[in-house]
CSV table of C-alpha atoms and ligand atoms in Angstrom, one decimal:
chain,number,residue,atom,x,y,z
A,1,MET,CA,-26.9,-22.8,98.4
A,2,LYS,CA,-30.5,-21.5,97.9
A,3,TYR,CA,-32.2,-22.4,94.7
A,4,ALA,CA,-29.5,-25.0,94.0
A,5,ASP,CA,-29.4,-27.5,96.8
A,6,GLU,CA,-33.1,-28.1,96.8
A,7,PHE,CA,-32.8,-29.2,93.2
A,8,ARG,CA,-30.1,-31.8,94.0
A,9,ASP,CA,-32.0,-34.1,96.3
A,10,LYS,CA,-30.9,-37.7,95.7
A,11,ILE,CA,-34.1,-39.4,96.9
A,12,ILE,CA,-36.3,-37.3,94.6
A,13,ALA,CA,-34.0,-37.9,91.7
A,14,GLN,CA,-34.3,-41.7,92.2
A,15,ARG,CA,-38.0,-41.5,92.5
A,16,LEU,CA,-38.2,-39.4,89.3
A,17,ALA,CA,-36.1,-42.1,87.7
A,18,GLN,CA,-38.5,-44.7,88.8
A,19,THR,CA,-41.4,-42.7,87.4
A,20,ILE,CA,-39.6,-42.4,84.1
A,21,GLY,CA,-39.0,-46.1,84.2
A,22,THR,CA,-42.6,-46.9,84.8
A,23,GLU,CA,-43.9,-44.5,82.1
A,24,ALA,CA,-41.3,-45.2,79.4
A,25,ASN,CA,-42.6,-47.7,76.9
A,26,PRO,CA,-40.1,-50.7,76.9
A,27,GLN,CA,-41.0,-51.3,73.3
A,28,ARG,CA,-39.4,-48.2,72.0
A,29,ALA,CA,-36.3,-46.0,72.4
A,30,TYR,CA,-36.3,-42.4,73.6
A,31,ARG,CA,-33.4,-40.3,72.4
A,32,PHE,CA,-33.2,-36.8,73.8
A,33,MET,CA,-30.6,-34.3,72.9
A,34,GLU,CA,-29.5,-31.8,75.5
A,35,PHE,CA,-28.3,-28.8,73.5
A,36,CYS,CA,-26.6,-27.0,76.3
A,37,GLY,CA,-23.1,-27.6,77.6
A,38,GLY,CA,-24.4,-26.8,81.1
A,39,HIS,CA,-26.8,-29.8,80.8
A,40,THR,CA,-24.0,-32.0,79.5
A,41,HIS,CA,-22.0,-31.1,82.5
A,42,ALA,CA,-24.8,-31.7,85.0
A,43,ILE,CA,-25.7,-35.0,83.4
A,44,ALA,CA,-22.1,-36.2,83.6
A,45,ARG,CA,-21.4,-34.8,87.1
A,46,TYR,CA,-24.4,-36.3,88.7
A,47,GLY,CA,-24.3,-39.5,86.7
A,48,LEU,CA,-27.9,-39.0,85.6
A,49,GLU,CA,-27.6,-41.4,82.7
A,50,ASP,CA,-27.1,-44.2,85.1
A,51,LEU,CA,-30.4,-43.5,86.8
A,52,LEU,CA,-32.3,-43.8,83.6
A,53,PRO,CA,-33.8,-46.9,82.0
A,54,ALA,CA,-31.7,-48.3,79.2
A,55,ASN,CA,-34.1,-47.3,76.5
A,56,VAL,CA,-33.9,-43.6,77.5
A,57,ARG,CA,-30.7,-42.2,76.0
A,58,LEU,CA,-29.2,-38.7,76.2
A,59,ILE,CA,-27.4,-37.3,73.2
A,60,HIS,CA,-24.9,-34.5,73.9
A,61,GLY,CA,-25.6,-31.6,71.5
A,62,PRO,CA,-23.5,-28.7,70.3
A,63,GLY,CA,-24.3,-26.2,73.0
A,64,CYS,CA,-20.8,-25.7,74.3
A,65,PRO,CA,-19.6,-22.4,72.8
A,66,VAL,CA,-16.0,-23.4,72.9
A,67,CYS,CA,-16.7,-26.7,71.2
A,68,VAL,CA,-18.4,-25.2,68.1
A,69,LEU,CA,-15.8,-22.5,67.5
A,70,PRO,CA,-14.0,-23.5,64.3
A,71,THR,CA,-10.2,-23.8,64.3
A,72,SER,CA,-9.9,-21.1,61.8
A,73,ARG,CA,-11.2,-18.5,64.2
A,74,ILE,CA,-8.7,-19.5,66.9
A,75,ASP,CA,-6.0,-19.2,64.2
A,76,MET,CA,-7.2,-15.7,63.4
A,77,ALA,CA,-7.0,-14.7,67.1
A,78,ILE,CA,-3.5,-16.2,67.3
A,79,ARG,CA,-2.4,-14.2,64.3
A,80,LEU,CA,-4.0,-11.1,65.6
A,81,VAL,CA,-2.2,-11.2,69.0
A,82,ALA,CA,1.1,-11.7,67.3
A,83,ARG,CA,0.9,-8.0,66.2
A,84,PRO,CA,2.7,-5.5,68.3
A,85,GLN,CA,0.5,-3.5,70.7
A,86,VAL,CA,-2.4,-5.9,70.6
A,87,THR,CA,-3.8,-7.1,73.9
A,88,LEU,CA,-6.4,-9.9,73.6
A,89,CYS,CA,-9.0,-10.4,76.3
A,90,VAL,CA,-10.5,-13.9,76.4
A,91,TYR,CA,-12.8,-16.0,78.5
A,92,GLY,CA,-10.5,-18.6,80.2
A,93,ASP,CA,-12.1,-21.6,78.4
A,94,LEU,CA,-10.6,-20.4,75.1
A,95,MET,CA,-6.9,-20.6,76.2
A,96,ARG,CA,-6.4,-24.3,75.5
A,97,VAL,CA,-8.6,-24.7,72.4
A,98,PRO,CA,-6.3,-26.2,69.8
A,99,GLY,CA,-5.6,-24.2,66.7
A,100,THR,CA,-3.6,-25.6,63.7
A,101,GLN,CA,-0.2,-27.2,64.2
A,102,GLY,CA,-0.5,-27.5,67.9
A,103,GLN,CA,-0.9,-23.8,68.5
A,104,SER,CA,-3.2,-22.4,71.1
A,105,LEU,CA,-3.7,-19.1,72.9
A,106,LEU,CA,-1.9,-20.6,75.9
A,107,ARG,CA,1.1,-21.3,73.8
A,108,ALA,CA,1.0,-17.9,72.2
A,109,ARG,CA,1.0,-16.3,75.6
A,110,ALA,CA,3.9,-18.4,76.7
A,111,LEU,CA,5.8,-17.1,73.7
A,112,GLY,CA,5.1,-13.6,74.8
A,113,ALA,CA,1.8,-12.5,73.4
A,114,ASP,CA,-0.3,-10.2,75.6
A,115,ILE,CA,-3.4,-12.3,76.4
A,116,ARG,CA,-5.5,-11.6,79.4
A,117,MET,CA,-8.1,-13.9,80.8
A,118,VAL,CA,-11.2,-11.9,81.8
A,119,TYR,CA,-14.3,-12.9,83.8
A,120,SER,CA,-16.5,-10.2,82.4
A,121,THR,CA,-16.6,-7.9,79.4
A,122,LEU,CA,-16.3,-5.0,81.8
A,123,ASP,CA,-12.8,-6.2,82.6
A,124,ALA,CA,-11.9,-5.5,78.9
A,125,ILE,CA,-13.1,-2.0,79.3
A,126,ARG,CA,-11.0,-1.5,82.4
A,127,ILE,CA,-7.9,-2.9,80.6
A,128,ALA,CA,-8.5,-0.6,77.6
A,129,GLU,CA,-8.8,2.4,80.0
A,130,HIS,CA,-5.6,1.5,81.8
A,131,THR,CA,-3.5,0.8,78.7
A,132,PRO,CA,-4.3,3.6,76.3
A,133,ASP,CA,-1.3,2.7,74.1
A,134,GLN,CA,-2.5,-0.8,73.5
A,135,GLN,CA,-5.1,-2.0,71.1
A,136,VAL,CA,-7.4,-4.1,73.3
A,137,VAL,CA,-9.5,-6.7,71.5
A,138,PHE,CA,-12.2,-8.7,73.2
A,139,PHE,CA,-12.5,-12.3,71.8
A,140,ALA,CA,-16.3,-12.6,72.0
A,141,ILE,CA,-17.7,-16.1,71.9
A,142,GLY,CA,-20.9,-17.8,73.1
A,143,PHE,CA,-24.6,-17.9,72.5
A,144,GLU,CA,-27.5,-15.6,73.3
A,145,THR,CA,-26.3,-15.8,76.9
A,146,THR,CA,-22.9,-14.0,76.4
A,147,ALA,CA,-23.9,-11.8,73.5
A,148,PRO,CA,-25.8,-9.3,75.6
A,149,ALA,CA,-22.7,-8.8,77.8
A,150,THR,CA,-20.6,-8.1,74.7
A,151,ALA,CA,-23.3,-5.7,73.5
A,152,VAL,CA,-23.2,-3.8,76.8
A,153,MET,CA,-19.5,-3.5,76.5
A,154,ILE,CA,-19.7,-2.1,73.0
A,155,ARG,CA,-22.3,0.4,74.0
A,156,LEU,CA,-20.2,1.6,76.9
A,157,ALA,CA,-17.1,1.7,74.8
A,158,LYS,CA,-18.9,4.1,72.4
A,159,LYS,CA,-20.2,6.2,75.2
A,160,LYS,CA,-16.7,6.4,76.8
A,161,ARG,CA,-15.3,7.1,73.3
A,162,LEU,CA,-12.7,4.4,73.8
A,163,LYS,CA,-10.6,4.3,70.6
A,164,ASN,CA,-8.5,1.3,71.6
A,165,LEU,CA,-11.2,-1.3,72.3
A,166,SER,CA,-12.7,-3.6,69.7
A,167,VAL,CA,-14.4,-6.9,69.4
A,168,PHE,CA,-13.6,-10.1,67.5
A,169,CYS,CA,-17.1,-11.3,67.2
A,170,ASN,CA,-17.9,-15.0,67.2
A,171,HIS,CA,-21.4,-15.0,68.7
A,172,VAL,CA,-23.8,-17.6,67.5
A,173,LEU,CA,-27.5,-18.3,67.9
A,174,THR,CA,-29.2,-21.4,69.2
A,175,PRO,CA,-32.4,-21.9,67.2
A,176,PRO,CA,-30.7,-22.0,63.8
A,177,ALA,CA,-28.2,-24.7,65.1
A,178,MET,CA,-31.0,-26.8,66.5
A,179,GLN,CA,-32.8,-26.6,63.1
A,180,SER,CA,-29.6,-27.5,61.3
A,181,ILE,CA,-29.2,-30.6,63.3
A,182,LEU,CA,-32.7,-31.7,62.4
A,183,ASP,CA,-32.2,-30.7,58.8
A,184,SER,CA,-28.8,-32.5,58.5
A,185,PRO,CA,-28.8,-34.8,55.5
A,186,ASP,CA,-26.4,-37.1,57.4
A,187,ILE,CA,-29.0,-37.6,60.0
A,188,GLN,CA,-31.8,-38.1,57.6
A,189,THR,CA,-29.9,-40.6,55.4
A,190,ILE,CA,-28.0,-42.5,58.1
A,191,GLY,CA,-30.8,-42.2,60.5
A,192,GLN,CA,-28.5,-43.1,63.4
A,193,ALA,CA,-29.2,-40.0,65.5
A,194,GLU,CA,-32.9,-39.7,65.3
A,195,ILE,CA,-33.9,-37.3,68.0
A,196,ASP,CA,-37.1,-37.8,69.9
A,197,GLY,CA,-37.0,-34.5,71.7
A,198,PHE,CA,-34.8,-31.7,73.0
A,199,ILE,CA,-33.9,-30.7,76.5
A,200,GLY,CA,-33.9,-26.9,75.7
A,201,PRO,CA,-31.2,-24.5,76.9
A,202,ALA,CA,-31.6,-22.8,80.3
A,203,HIS,CA,-29.6,-19.6,80.1
A,204,VAL,CA,-30.2,-19.0,76.4
A,205,SER,CA,-33.9,-19.2,77.1
A,206,THR,CA,-33.8,-16.7,80.0
A,207,ILE,CA,-32.8,-14.2,77.2
A,208,ILE,CA,-34.8,-15.3,74.1
A,209,GLY,CA,-37.8,-16.8,76.0
A,210,THR,CA,-39.7,-19.8,74.8
A,211,GLU,CA,-41.3,-18.6,71.6
A,212,PRO,CA,-38.4,-19.0,69.2
A,213,TYR,CA,-38.6,-22.8,69.7
A,214,GLY,CA,-42.2,-22.9,68.5
A,215,ARG,CA,-41.2,-23.4,64.9
A,216,LEU,CA,-39.0,-26.4,65.7
A,217,ALA,CA,-41.8,-28.0,67.6
A,218,ASP,CA,-44.3,-27.4,64.9
A,219,GLU,CA,-42.3,-28.0,61.7
A,220,PHE,CA,-40.2,-30.9,62.9
A,221,GLY,CA,-42.6,-32.4,65.4
A,222,GLU,CA,-40.0,-32.3,68.1
A,223,PRO,CA,-41.0,-32.0,71.8
A,224,ILE,CA,-38.9,-29.4,73.5
A,225,VAL,CA,-38.7,-28.9,77.3
A,226,ILE,CA,-36.6,-26.0,78.5
A,227,ALA,CA,-34.8,-27.2,81.7
A,228,GLY,CA,-32.8,-25.7,84.5
A,229,PHE,CA,-29.2,-26.9,85.2
A,230,GLU,CA,-29.7,-28.8,88.5
A,231,PRO,CA,-30.1,-32.6,88.4
A,232,LEU,CA,-33.8,-32.6,89.4
A,233,ASP,CA,-34.5,-30.0,86.7
A,234,VAL,CA,-33.0,-32.3,84.1
A,235,MET,CA,-34.8,-35.4,85.4
A,236,GLN,CA,-38.1,-33.6,85.4
A,237,ALA,CA,-37.6,-32.4,81.9
A,238,ILE,CA,-36.8,-36.0,80.8
A,239,LEU,CA,-40.1,-37.2,82.4
A,240,MET,CA,-42.0,-34.3,80.6
A,241,LEU,CA,-40.3,-35.4,77.3
A,242,VAL,CA,-41.2,-39.0,77.8
A,243,ARG,CA,-44.8,-38.0,78.4
A,244,GLN,CA,-44.9,-35.8,75.3
A,245,VAL,CA,-43.6,-38.7,73.2
A,246,ASN,CA,-46.1,-41.1,74.7
A,247,ASP,CA,-48.9,-38.8,74.0
A,248,GLY,CA,-47.7,-38.0,70.4
A,249,ARG,CA,-47.4,-34.3,71.4
A,250,SER,CA,-44.7,-31.9,70.2
A,251,GLU,CA,-44.9,-28.8,72.4
A,252,VAL,CA,-42.5,-26.3,73.9
A,253,GLN,CA,-42.8,-26.7,77.6
A,254,ASN,CA,-40.9,-24.7,80.3
A,255,GLN,CA,-39.6,-26.7,83.3
A,256,TYR,CA,-37.4,-23.8,84.3
A,257,SER,CA,-40.2,-21.3,85.0
A,258,ARG,CA,-38.3,-19.9,88.0
A,259,ALA,CA,-35.9,-18.2,85.6
A,260,VAL,CA,-37.3,-18.4,82.1
A,261,LYS,CA,-40.3,-16.2,81.0
A,262,ARG,CA,-42.2,-16.8,77.9
A,263,GLU,CA,-41.2,-13.4,76.5
A,264,GLY,CA,-37.5,-13.7,77.6
A,265,ASN,CA,-35.4,-10.8,78.8
A,266,HIS,CA,-36.5,-7.6,76.9
A,267,ARG,CA,-33.6,-5.6,78.1
A,268,ALA,CA,-31.0,-8.1,77.0
A,269,VAL,CA,-32.6,-8.6,73.6
A,270,GLU,CA,-32.7,-4.9,73.1
A,271,GLU,CA,-29.0,-4.5,74.0
A,272,MET,CA,-28.2,-7.2,71.4
A,273,SER,CA,-30.4,-5.9,68.6
A,274,ASN,CA,-29.0,-2.4,69.1
A,275,VAL,CA,-25.5,-3.6,68.4
A,276,PHE,CA,-25.6,-6.8,66.4
A,277,GLU,CA,-27.1,-8.0,63.1
A,278,LEU,CA,-27.1,-11.4,61.5
A,279,ARG,CA,-24.2,-12.7,59.4
A,280,ASP,CA,-25.3,-14.4,56.2
A,281,GLN,CA,-23.7,-17.6,57.5
A,282,PHE,CA,-21.2,-18.7,60.1
A,283,GLU,CA,-19.1,-21.8,60.4
A,284,TRP,CA,-19.8,-24.1,63.3
A,285,ARG,CA,-17.2,-26.7,64.2
A,286,GLY,CA,-18.8,-30.1,63.5
A,287,LEU,CA,-21.9,-28.6,61.9
A,288,GLY,CA,-20.4,-26.7,59.0
A,289,LEU,CA,-21.8,-23.4,57.6
A,290,ILE,CA,-25.2,-22.5,59.0
A,291,PRO,CA,-27.2,-19.6,57.5
A,292,ASP,CA,-28.3,-16.8,59.7
A,293,SER,CA,-26.6,-18.3,62.8
A,294,GLY,CA,-23.9,-15.8,63.6
A,295,LEU,CA,-23.8,-12.2,64.8
A,296,LYS,CA,-21.7,-9.3,63.6
A,297,LEU,CA,-21.6,-5.6,64.5
A,298,LYS,CA,-24.1,-3.3,62.9
A,299,ARG,CA,-22.7,-0.5,60.7
A,300,ALA,CA,-23.2,2.1,63.4
A,301,TYR,CA,-20.7,0.2,65.5
A,302,ALA,CA,-18.4,-0.9,62.7
A,303,LYS,CA,-15.4,0.9,64.1
A,304,PHE,CA,-15.5,-1.5,67.1
A,305,ASP,CA,-15.2,-4.5,64.8
A,306,ALA,CA,-11.7,-6.0,65.1
A,307,GLU,CA,-12.1,-7.9,61.9
A,308,ALA,CA,-12.4,-4.6,60.0
A,309,ARG,CA,-10.0,-2.6,62.1
A,310,PHE,CA,-7.2,-5.2,61.7
A,311,VAL,CA,-8.2,-6.6,58.3
A,312,MET,CA,-8.4,-10.1,59.7
A,313,HIS,CA,-8.8,-12.9,57.2
A,314,GLU,CA,-10.3,-16.3,57.7
A,315,GLN,CA,-8.5,-19.3,56.3
A,316,PRO,CA,-10.5,-22.5,56.4
A,317,VAL,CA,-8.7,-25.4,58.1
A,318,ALA,CA,-9.6,-29.1,58.0
A,319,ASP,CA,-9.9,-30.6,61.5
A,320,ASN,CA,-7.9,-33.6,62.6
A,321,PRO,CA,-9.5,-36.4,60.6
A,322,ALA,CA,-9.4,-38.8,63.6
A,323,CYS,CA,-11.4,-36.4,65.8
A,324,GLU,CA,-15.1,-37.3,66.0
A,325,CYS,CA,-16.2,-34.0,67.5
A,326,GLY,CA,-18.5,-33.3,64.5
A,327,ALA,CA,-20.3,-36.6,64.7
A,328,ILE,CA,-20.5,-36.3,68.5
A,329,LEU,CA,-22.0,-32.8,68.3
A,330,ARG,CA,-24.7,-34.1,66.0
A,331,GLY,CA,-25.5,-37.0,68.3
A,332,MET,CA,-24.2,-39.7,65.9
A,333,LYS,CA,-21.3,-40.9,68.0
A,334,ARG,CA,-20.3,-40.9,71.6
A,335,PRO,CA,-17.0,-39.8,73.1
A,336,VAL,CA,-15.9,-43.4,73.7
A,337,ASN,CA,-16.4,-44.2,70.0
A,338,CYS,CA,-13.4,-41.9,69.2
A,339,LYS,CA,-10.2,-43.9,69.1
A,340,LEU,CA,-8.2,-40.9,70.4
A,341,PHE,CA,-10.5,-40.5,73.5
A,342,GLY,CA,-8.4,-40.8,76.7
A,343,THR,CA,-5.3,-42.0,74.9
A,344,VAL,CA,-4.0,-39.3,72.7
A,345,CYS,CA,-6.7,-36.8,73.5
A,346,THR,CA,-7.2,-35.8,77.2
A,347,PRO,CA,-8.1,-32.5,78.8
A,348,GLU,CA,-4.4,-31.8,79.2
A,349,THR,CA,-3.6,-32.5,75.6
A,350,PRO,CA,-6.9,-31.9,73.7
A,351,ILE,CA,-7.0,-32.7,70.0
A,352,GLY,CA,-10.5,-31.6,69.4
A,353,SER,CA,-12.5,-28.8,71.1
A,354,CYS,CA,-15.0,-31.1,72.8
A,355,MET,CA,-12.1,-32.1,75.1
A,356,VAL,CA,-11.4,-28.5,76.2
A,357,SER,CA,-14.2,-27.1,78.2
A,358,SER,CA,-15.7,-29.0,81.1
A,359,GLU,CA,-19.0,-28.6,79.2
A,360,GLY,CA,-17.7,-30.4,76.2
A,361,ALA,CA,-19.0,-33.9,75.7
A,362,CYS,CA,-15.6,-35.5,75.7
A,363,ALA,CA,-14.2,-33.6,78.6
A,364,ALA,CA,-17.3,-34.1,80.7
A,365,HIS,CA,-17.2,-37.8,80.0
A,366,TRP,CA,-13.5,-38.0,80.8
A,367,THR,CA,-13.7,-36.0,84.0
A,368,TYR,CA,-16.8,-37.5,85.6
A,369,GLY,CA,-17.1,-40.8,83.8
A,370,ARG,CA,-19.9,-43.0,84.8
A,371,GLY,CA,-21.6,-44.0,88.0
A,372,ARG,CA,-21.3,-40.8,89.9
A,373,GLY,CA,-24.9,-40.8,91.1
A,374,HIS,CA,-23.6,-40.8,94.7
A,375,GLN,CA,-22.7,-37.1,94.2
A,376,LEU,CA,-26.3,-36.2,94.5
A,377,ARG,CA,-27.1,-34.7,97.9
A,378,ARG,CA,-28.8,-36.9,100.4
A,379,ALA,CA,-32.0,-35.5,101.7
B,1,MET,CA,-18.4,-21.2,80.5
B,2,CYS,CA,-22.1,-21.9,80.5
B,3,LEU,CA,-22.1,-22.7,84.2
B,4,SER,CA,-23.7,-20.3,86.6
B,5,VAL,CA,-25.1,-20.1,90.0
B,6,PRO,CA,-27.9,-18.4,91.8
B,7,ALA,CA,-26.7,-15.4,93.8
B,8,GLU,CA,-28.3,-13.1,96.3
B,9,VAL,CA,-28.3,-9.4,95.7
B,10,ALA,CA,-26.5,-7.8,98.7
B,11,GLU,CA,-26.1,-4.2,97.6
B,12,LEU,CA,-27.1,-2.1,94.7
B,13,LEU,CA,-24.3,0.2,93.3
B,14,PRO,CA,-24.4,3.1,90.9
B,15,GLY,CA,-23.7,2.5,87.2
B,16,ASP,CA,-25.9,-0.6,86.9
B,17,MET,CA,-23.6,-2.6,89.2
B,18,ALA,CA,-24.4,-4.7,92.3
B,19,ILE,CA,-22.7,-6.8,94.9
B,20,VAL,CA,-24.0,-10.3,95.1
B,21,SER,CA,-23.2,-13.1,97.5
B,22,ILE,CA,-22.7,-16.7,96.4
B,23,ASP,CA,-22.4,-19.0,99.3
B,24,GLY,CA,-21.0,-16.2,101.4
B,25,VAL,CA,-18.5,-15.0,98.7
B,26,SER,CA,-19.1,-11.5,97.5
B,27,LEU,CA,-18.8,-10.6,93.9
B,28,GLU,CA,-19.4,-7.4,92.0
B,29,ILE,CA,-21.5,-7.9,88.9
B,30,SER,CA,-23.3,-5.8,86.3
B,31,ILE,CA,-27.1,-5.6,86.5
B,32,ALA,CA,-27.4,-3.7,83.2
B,33,LEU,CA,-29.6,-6.5,81.8
B,34,ILE,CA,-32.1,-6.6,84.6
B,35,ASP,CA,-35.0,-4.3,85.5
B,36,ASP,CA,-36.3,-3.6,89.0
B,37,LEU,CA,-33.8,-5.4,91.2
B,38,ALA,CA,-33.9,-5.2,95.0
B,39,VAL,CA,-31.6,-6.3,97.8
B,40,GLY,CA,-32.5,-9.9,98.7
B,41,ASP,CA,-33.5,-10.9,95.2
B,42,TYR,CA,-31.8,-13.9,93.7
B,43,VAL,CA,-30.3,-13.7,90.2
B,44,LEU,CA,-28.6,-16.0,87.8
B,45,VAL,CA,-25.1,-14.8,87.3
B,46,HIS,CA,-23.2,-15.5,84.1
B,47,VAL,CA,-19.9,-14.0,82.9
B,48,GLY,CA,-20.2,-11.2,85.4
B,49,TYR,CA,-23.8,-10.2,84.5
B,50,ALA,CA,-27.1,-11.0,86.1
B,51,LEU,CA,-29.1,-12.7,83.3
B,52,ALA,CA,-32.4,-13.3,85.0
B,53,LYS,CA,-34.2,-12.8,88.3
B,54,ILE,CA,-35.3,-16.0,90.1
B,55,ASP,CA,-39.0,-16.0,90.7
B,56,PRO,CA,-39.5,-17.5,94.3
B,57,ALA,CA,-43.1,-18.4,93.7
B,58,GLU,CA,-42.2,-20.4,90.5
B,59,ALA,CA,-39.3,-22.1,92.3
B,60,GLU,CA,-41.7,-23.2,95.1
B,61,ARG,CA,-44.2,-24.5,92.5
B,62,THR,CA,-41.5,-26.5,90.8
B,63,LEU,CA,-40.3,-28.0,94.1
B,64,GLU,CA,-43.9,-29.0,95.0
B,65,LEU,CA,-44.3,-30.6,91.6
B,66,LEU,CA,-41.1,-32.5,92.0
B,67,GLN,CA,-42.2,-33.8,95.4
B,68,GLU,CA,-45.5,-34.9,93.9
B,69,LEU,CA,-43.9,-36.6,90.9
B,70,GLY,CA,-41.7,-38.6,93.3
B,71,ASN,CA,-44.6,-39.5,95.6
B,72,VAL,CA,-47.0,-40.7,92.9
B,73,GLU,CA,-44.4,-43.3,92.1
B,74,GLN,CA,-44.0,-44.3,95.7
B,75,GLU,CA,-47.7,-44.8,96.1
B,76,LEU,CA,-47.8,-46.9,92.9
B,77,GLY,CA,-44.8,-48.9,94.0
B,78,SER,CA,-46.1,-49.7,97.5
C,401,LIG,S1,-11.8,-37.5,72.2
C,401,LIG,FE1,-10.7,-35.8,71.4
C,401,LIG,S2,-10.2,-36.3,69.3
C,401,LIG,FE2,-11.9,-37.7,70.0
C,401,LIG,S3,-13.8,-36.6,69.4
C,401,LIG,FE3,-13.3,-36.0,71.5
C,401,LIG,S4,-12.2,-34.1,71.3
C,401,LIG,FE4,-12.2,-35.1,69.3
């Protein structure tokens, strides 16, 4: 596959690992957080951690949209789809996310709810057009990567005057979450998860560009390297981060220049800003309430807001106390530190959301485990 | 759901749509988020939308750099 295979070469990956080993100072630790679920997945799948010297550690951050969705929002969707004449359209990853009391969308569907898995927001439009008597609700989740697709859907729904399509909006933004991790009092007081740099998100950055990270680099002194999703991309980004740390620099660098432009994707940003505005705050699973981190529909599109149309209420829920997702998302624990990992909690029977999507830290670790470097392609 | 792959634009369709090919598999996607796309371009596809165009010159530059970064170490090591 062009633009993928070339970036999976095993020999180059090993050489990069050697270079990292030579340049990393053995007297210190390097702890880099990969924010994005796509990176977590690549790191686990290609066994990249096993190639790195022991003092270079990767911390899996909260960049898996399914993993940061609070249980209360899943519960809201389950209550919504219990109403007659409601059809809920969801991305497949959401189906198994546990709600309260063992509920999930998958179970709700088994019990008769009309829930359709869609690949694209355009599928939701088609479903709404074909079932005029149903109220079709799109369960929107994700970061700046999926928000433009939701925005396009809403714009088209307005243009087509679709009266039976609305959005349950759960979109969240990346930079405020990165900041909240660095600001977290737990991290500052316990100091376990000091982060020496970020592997910056790939797809999010294709949309927002590299500038929004500048503040994080300046104010928190954090090196940030935006990286692609292939194994060589991640390895090169790690080397760039090691070099920044060694030089005492904290810059935003772009390893993924083949897809990420400094200014981002104007058209996508414009679609988003036409339709969405900031919520005062939004709850992230594991991170709590973060100001200015979530999106809602602007007043001009209020009639497409499912929360208003169906008067949906959020009821806060406490997560399973044994689940360590919160600490894992902040880099303070690893999946194997959770006593439910692999025993009670597996991808078939997830207790926490980190076990649901293949980009979640727990599921990625469970599926690919360690020592899978042999999956890299031989040159 | 963050995962995505580079896809080659095979055909431009009306209404901001296009057919792309991923490893020989055809897929209809929206190109509403991308300007100036031509057949033969590569795009990153995510949840049915092209998010970004892949810049061949930058891809080449990164690959060259990766080769160099690997080779430097080999010279040092030998
Ligand atoms: S293994 Fe399961 S219960 Fe434990 S932290 Fe991960 S998702 Fe939560």
